[in-house]
Amino acid sequence: MSSRDEVLKRVRGQLVEAVSHPTLAGDWTTYPDPREQFAETLGGIGGVCVPVDNVSQIQDHLRELLAFTEGQKTVSLISGLDVGNVDPDTIDDPHDLEDIDFAVLPARLAVAENGAVWVSDETLKHRVLYFLPQHIALVVEGGHVVSNLHEAYAWLEANSPTAFSKQGFGAWIAGPSKTADIEQSLVIGAHGARSMTVYLLDQ
């Protein structure tokens, strides 16, 4: 018997007693103020949360962002926010969006627990707009923030019927792009947005 066969024999001989799957019933993490916790969590992973009352406040804040003011090509898909100079609906090949500097895009929901924001392509022609721009700003219309992902999926099922359809696209985005090597050197924007701003729009 080879050493390999001997090892496999010993492994097979160590039978582990079967256990039942854990249930999803239980007390999940909640926060007294999910919006405040979301802002703190998002800040901890490199993003910025800005509560706003109306679209005009978003426009005012964008004018203070160097990443936006220095951007040559910008996109806005938020109704009433006239800050974009590229119309993605007139572009057929999504590769032509590779040089977008700043994009302001819609989002559905934010999660306090992990700083994630749910996005979909329900109102977008090209879903790559969430990943190609140098910088992105996501506008959570209605300012919906829940404590945890369990609440988030329940909210999406109730408020966004196509969220989990086979035809639809959806994703969680948590902060700007990040990567770290084995020496723990963190790099922001290595293969995605270099910054992410989330506007919680109450109106």
mmCIF file of C-alpha atoms in Angstrom:
data_model
loop_
_atom_site.group_PDB
_atom_site.id
_atom_site.type_symbol
_atom_site.label_atom_id
_atom_site.label_comp_id
_atom_site.label_asym_id
_atom_site.label_seq_id
_atom_site.Cartn_x
_atom_site.Cartn_y
_atom_site.Cartn_z
ATOM 1 C CA MET A 1 0.000 0.000 0.000
ATOM 2 C CA SER A 2 1.379 3.380 -0.976
ATOM 3 C CA SER A 3 1.703 6.231 1.491
ATOM 4 C CA ARG A 4 -1.099 8.021 -0.365
ATOM 5 C CA ASP A 5 -3.449 5.066 0.008
ATOM 6 C CA GLU A 6 -2.507 4.765 3.672
ATOM 7 C CA VAL A 7 -3.359 8.426 4.314
ATOM 8 C CA LEU A 8 -6.685 8.126 2.489
ATOM 9 C CA LYS A 9 -7.524 4.969 4.428
ATOM 10 C CA ARG A 10 -6.947 6.747 7.712
ATOM 11 C CA VAL A 11 -9.027 9.740 6.607
ATOM 12 C CA ARG A 12 -11.926 7.508 5.580
ATOM 13 C CA GLY A 13 -11.709 5.785 8.930
ATOM 14 C CA GLN A 14 -12.303 9.025 10.821
ATOM 15 C CA LEU A 15 -16.048 9.246 10.423
ATOM 16 C CA VAL A 16 -17.616 12.429 11.714
ATOM 17 C CA GLU A 17 -21.037 12.242 13.250
ATOM 18 C CA ALA A 18 -23.650 13.905 11.078
ATOM 19 C CA VAL A 19 -25.275 17.071 12.377
ATOM 20 C CA SER A 20 -28.411 18.843 11.228
ATOM 21 C CA HIS A 21 -28.188 22.058 9.220
ATOM 22 C CA PRO A 22 -28.513 25.258 11.249
ATOM 23 C CA THR A 23 -31.824 27.049 10.978
ATOM 24 C CA LEU A 24 -32.259 30.650 9.945
ATOM 25 C CA ALA A 25 -34.518 31.332 12.895
ATOM 26 C CA GLY A 26 -32.845 33.437 15.518
ATOM 27 C CA ASP A 27 -31.970 36.874 16.719
ATOM 28 C CA TRP A 28 -29.904 38.601 14.063
ATOM 29 C CA THR A 29 -27.738 41.663 14.546
ATOM 30 C CA THR A 30 -29.792 44.844 14.753
ATOM 31 C CA TYR A 31 -28.926 48.468 15.450
ATOM 32 C CA PRO A 32 -30.856 51.248 17.198
ATOM 33 C CA ASP A 33 -29.994 53.563 14.289
ATOM 34 C CA PRO A 34 -29.244 51.561 11.092
ATOM 35 C CA ARG A 35 -28.443 54.706 9.108
ATOM 36 C CA GLU A 36 -25.795 55.836 11.597
ATOM 37 C CA GLN A 37 -24.311 52.335 11.698
ATOM 38 C CA PHE A 38 -24.288 52.114 7.901
ATOM 39 C CA ALA A 39 -22.354 55.371 7.665
ATOM 40 C CA GLU A 40 -19.819 54.105 10.220
ATOM 41 C CA THR A 41 -19.418 50.702 8.543
ATOM 42 C CA LEU A 42 -19.111 52.190 5.064
ATOM 43 C CA GLY A 43 -16.496 54.653 6.315
ATOM 44 C CA GLY A 44 -14.516 51.769 7.764
ATOM 45 C CA ILE A 45 -14.254 50.067 4.357
ATOM 46 C CA GLY A 46 -13.238 53.162 2.412
ATOM 47 C CA GLY A 47 -16.585 54.659 1.385
ATOM 48 C CA VAL A 48 -18.458 57.809 2.359
ATOM 49 C CA CYS A 49 -22.120 58.118 3.342
ATOM 50 C CA VAL A 50 -23.938 61.414 2.827
ATOM 51 C CA PRO A 51 -27.579 61.793 3.970
ATOM 52 C CA VAL A 52 -29.442 64.292 1.782
ATOM 53 C CA ASP A 53 -32.973 65.659 1.659
ATOM 54 C CA ASN A 54 -33.173 66.297 -2.085
ATOM 55 C CA VAL A 55 -31.337 65.987 -5.392
ATOM 56 C CA SER A 56 -30.103 69.577 -5.195
ATOM 57 C CA GLN A 57 -28.054 68.701 -2.131
ATOM 58 C CA ILE A 58 -26.451 65.855 -4.065
ATOM 59 C CA GLN A 59 -25.497 68.260 -6.820
ATOM 60 C CA ASP A 60 -24.019 70.703 -4.294
ATOM 61 C CA HIS A 61 -21.989 67.944 -2.654
ATOM 62 C CA LEU A 62 -20.673 66.649 -5.984
ATOM 63 C CA ARG A 63 -19.310 70.093 -6.765
ATOM 64 C CA GLU A 64 -17.142 69.786 -3.664
ATOM 65 C CA LEU A 65 -15.674 66.420 -4.713
ATOM 66 C CA LEU A 66 -12.339 66.700 -6.497
ATOM 67 C CA ALA A 67 -12.895 63.331 -8.192
ATOM 68 C CA PHE A 68 -16.059 64.708 -9.757
ATOM 69 C CA THR A 69 -14.938 68.231 -10.629
ATOM 70 C CA GLU A 70 -11.770 66.932 -12.296
ATOM 71 C CA GLY A 71 -13.608 64.203 -14.194
ATOM 72 C CA GLN A 72 -13.651 64.621 -17.973
ATOM 73 C CA LYS A 73 -16.424 62.101 -18.660
ATOM 74 C CA THR A 74 -19.313 61.824 -16.226
ATOM 75 C CA VAL A 75 -22.595 59.913 -16.167
ATOM 76 C CA SER A 76 -25.750 60.604 -14.161
ATOM 77 C CA LEU A 77 -28.742 58.290 -14.199
ATOM 78 C CA ILE A 78 -30.581 60.063 -11.389
ATOM 79 C CA SER A 79 -33.708 61.958 -12.336
ATOM 80 C CA GLY A 80 -33.305 65.699 -11.788
ATOM 81 C CA LEU A 81 -29.530 65.490 -11.368
ATOM 82 C CA ASP A 82 -28.040 67.246 -14.377
ATOM 83 C CA VAL A 83 -24.333 66.558 -13.918
ATOM 84 C CA GLY A 84 -23.483 64.053 -16.651
ATOM 85 C CA ASN A 85 -21.953 64.756 -20.055
ATOM 86 C CA VAL A 86 -22.129 61.171 -21.385
ATOM 87 C CA ASP A 87 -25.431 59.466 -22.196
ATOM 88 C CA PRO A 88 -24.892 55.693 -21.865
ATOM 89 C CA ASP A 89 -28.214 54.972 -23.572
ATOM 90 C CA THR A 90 -26.713 56.187 -26.855
ATOM 91 C CA ILE A 91 -23.799 53.743 -26.571
ATOM 92 C CA ASP A 92 -24.187 50.218 -27.927
ATOM 93 C CA ASP A 93 -20.858 48.693 -26.982
ATOM 94 C CA PRO A 94 -20.295 48.709 -23.181
ATOM 95 C CA HIS A 95 -16.536 48.684 -23.808
ATOM 96 C CA ASP A 96 -16.914 52.300 -24.906
ATOM 97 C CA LEU A 97 -17.666 53.185 -21.280
ATOM 98 C CA GLU A 98 -14.220 52.159 -20.075
ATOM 99 C CA ASP A 99 -13.016 55.741 -19.733
ATOM 100 C CA ILE A 100 -15.862 57.106 -17.579
ATOM 101 C CA ASP A 101 -14.377 59.102 -14.728
ATOM 102 C CA PHE A 102 -17.408 59.487 -12.469
ATOM 103 C CA ALA A 103 -20.859 57.888 -12.470
ATOM 104 C CA VAL A 104 -23.867 58.685 -10.295
ATOM 105 C CA LEU A 105 -26.155 55.656 -10.278
ATOM 106 C CA PRO A 106 -29.316 54.417 -8.570
ATOM 107 C CA ALA A 107 -29.355 51.899 -5.725
ATOM 108 C CA ARG A 108 -32.216 50.189 -3.931
ATOM 109 C CA LEU A 109 -31.136 49.435 -0.388
ATOM 110 C CA ALA A 110 -28.291 49.750 2.105
ATOM 111 C CA VAL A 111 -27.242 47.372 4.890
ATOM 112 C CA ALA A 112 -25.839 48.646 8.179
ATOM 113 C CA GLU A 113 -24.163 45.378 9.138
ATOM 114 C CA ASN A 114 -21.629 45.310 6.305
ATOM 115 C CA GLY A 115 -21.913 48.638 4.478
ATOM 116 C CA ALA A 116 -23.231 46.962 1.328
ATOM 117 C CA VAL A 117 -25.614 48.544 -1.182
ATOM 118 C CA TRP A 118 -27.905 46.592 -3.519
ATOM 119 C CA VAL A 119 -27.793 47.573 -7.193
ATOM 120 C CA SER A 120 -29.544 46.174 -10.245
ATOM 121 C CA ASP A 121 -29.791 46.793 -13.969
ATOM 122 C CA GLU A 122 -33.538 47.484 -13.922
ATOM 123 C CA THR A 123 -32.974 51.055 -15.122
ATOM 124 C CA LEU A 124 -29.551 50.650 -16.761
ATOM 125 C CA LYS A 125 -28.707 49.703 -20.308
ATOM 126 C CA HIS A 126 -25.161 48.708 -19.337
ATOM 127 C CA ARG A 127 -24.584 47.122 -15.936
ATOM 128 C CA VAL A 128 -20.821 47.620 -16.323
ATOM 129 C CA LEU A 129 -21.386 51.210 -15.219
ATOM 130 C CA TYR A 130 -21.279 49.926 -11.656
ATOM 131 C CA PHE A 131 -17.746 48.605 -12.143
ATOM 132 C CA LEU A 132 -15.871 50.498 -14.881
ATOM 133 C CA PRO A 133 -15.863 54.152 -13.737
ATOM 134 C CA GLN A 134 -12.923 55.510 -11.787
ATOM 135 C CA HIS A 135 -15.343 56.785 -9.124
ATOM 136 C CA ILE A 136 -18.986 56.023 -8.389
ATOM 137 C CA ALA A 137 -21.749 57.562 -6.319
ATOM 138 C CA LEU A 138 -24.811 55.493 -5.470
ATOM 139 C CA VAL A 139 -28.109 57.148 -4.619
ATOM 140 C CA VAL A 140 -30.380 55.108 -2.328
ATOM 141 C CA GLU A 141 -33.723 56.686 -3.148
ATOM 142 C CA GLY A 142 -36.008 56.618 -0.153
ATOM 143 C CA GLY A 143 -32.959 56.263 2.077
ATOM 144 C CA HIS A 144 -33.801 52.645 2.855
ATOM 145 C CA VAL A 145 -31.324 51.146 5.329
ATOM 146 C CA VAL A 146 -31.828 47.850 7.179
ATOM 147 C CA SER A 147 -29.744 46.309 9.935
ATOM 148 C CA ASN A 148 -28.673 43.022 8.344
ATOM 149 C CA LEU A 149 -28.745 40.938 5.181
ATOM 150 C CA HIS A 150 -31.669 38.818 6.366
ATOM 151 C CA GLU A 151 -33.813 41.935 6.593
ATOM 152 C CA ALA A 152 -32.378 43.095 3.278
ATOM 153 C CA TYR A 153 -33.463 40.020 1.333
ATOM 154 C CA ALA A 154 -36.915 40.141 2.915
ATOM 155 C CA TRP A 155 -37.196 43.812 1.905
ATOM 156 C CA LEU A 156 -36.087 43.096 -1.649
ATOM 157 C CA GLU A 157 -38.575 40.254 -2.035
ATOM 158 C CA ALA A 158 -41.371 42.560 -0.909
ATOM 159 C CA ASN A 159 -40.321 45.714 -2.747
ATOM 160 C CA SER A 160 -38.383 44.572 -5.795
ATOM 161 C CA PRO A 161 -40.179 41.571 -7.357
ATOM 162 C CA THR A 162 -37.608 41.129 -10.145
ATOM 163 C CA ALA A 163 -34.607 41.247 -7.807
ATOM 164 C CA PHE A 164 -34.053 37.488 -7.912
ATOM 165 C CA SER A 165 -35.460 36.617 -11.320
ATOM 166 C CA LYS A 166 -33.326 34.627 -13.749
ATOM 167 C CA GLN A 167 -33.480 37.493 -16.225
ATOM 168 C CA GLY A 168 -32.476 40.190 -13.787
ATOM 169 C CA PHE A 169 -29.070 41.255 -12.531
ATOM 170 C CA GLY A 170 -28.323 42.337 -8.999
ATOM 171 C CA ALA A 171 -25.250 42.706 -6.821
ATOM 172 C CA TRP A 172 -24.047 43.953 -3.492
ATOM 173 C CA ILE A 173 -21.356 46.629 -3.605
ATOM 174 C CA ALA A 174 -19.522 47.475 -0.400
ATOM 175 C CA GLY A 175 -17.176 50.423 -0.703
ATOM 176 C CA PRO A 176 -14.574 51.057 -3.395
ATOM 177 C CA SER A 177 -12.561 48.255 -4.974
ATOM 178 C CA LYS A 178 -9.979 46.800 -2.594
ATOM 179 C CA THR A 179 -7.302 44.132 -2.665
ATOM 180 C CA ALA A 180 -4.520 43.140 -0.259
ATOM 181 C CA ASP A 181 -1.522 40.862 -0.671
ATOM 182 C CA ILE A 182 -0.086 38.424 1.817
ATOM 183 C CA GLU A 183 1.977 41.223 3.381
ATOM 184 C CA GLN A 184 -1.295 43.042 4.155
ATOM 185 C CA SER A 185 -0.644 45.976 1.843
ATOM 186 C CA LEU A 186 -4.123 47.308 1.049
ATOM 187 C CA VAL A 187 -4.677 48.828 -2.383
ATOM 188 C CA ILE A 188 -7.826 50.824 -3.145
ATOM 189 C CA GLY A 189 -9.177 50.817 -6.687
ATOM 190 C CA ALA A 190 -7.051 47.981 -8.052
ATOM 191 C CA HIS A 191 -9.785 46.549 -10.270
ATOM 192 C CA GLY A 192 -12.795 48.779 -9.801
ATOM 193 C CA ALA A 193 -13.928 52.130 -8.488
ATOM 194 C CA ARG A 194 -11.303 54.110 -6.603
ATOM 195 C CA SER A 195 -13.937 55.804 -4.458
ATOM 196 C CA MET A 196 -17.566 55.269 -3.563
ATOM 197 C CA THR A 197 -20.001 57.788 -2.151
ATOM 198 C CA VAL A 198 -23.468 56.710 -1.017
ATOM 199 C CA TYR A 199 -26.229 59.298 -0.838
ATOM 200 C CA LEU A 200 -29.178 58.389 1.360
ATOM 201 C CA LEU A 201 -31.906 60.352 -0.371
ATOM 202 C CA ASP A 202 -34.953 60.729 1.850
ATOM 203 C CA GLN A 203 -37.159 62.326 -0.769
#
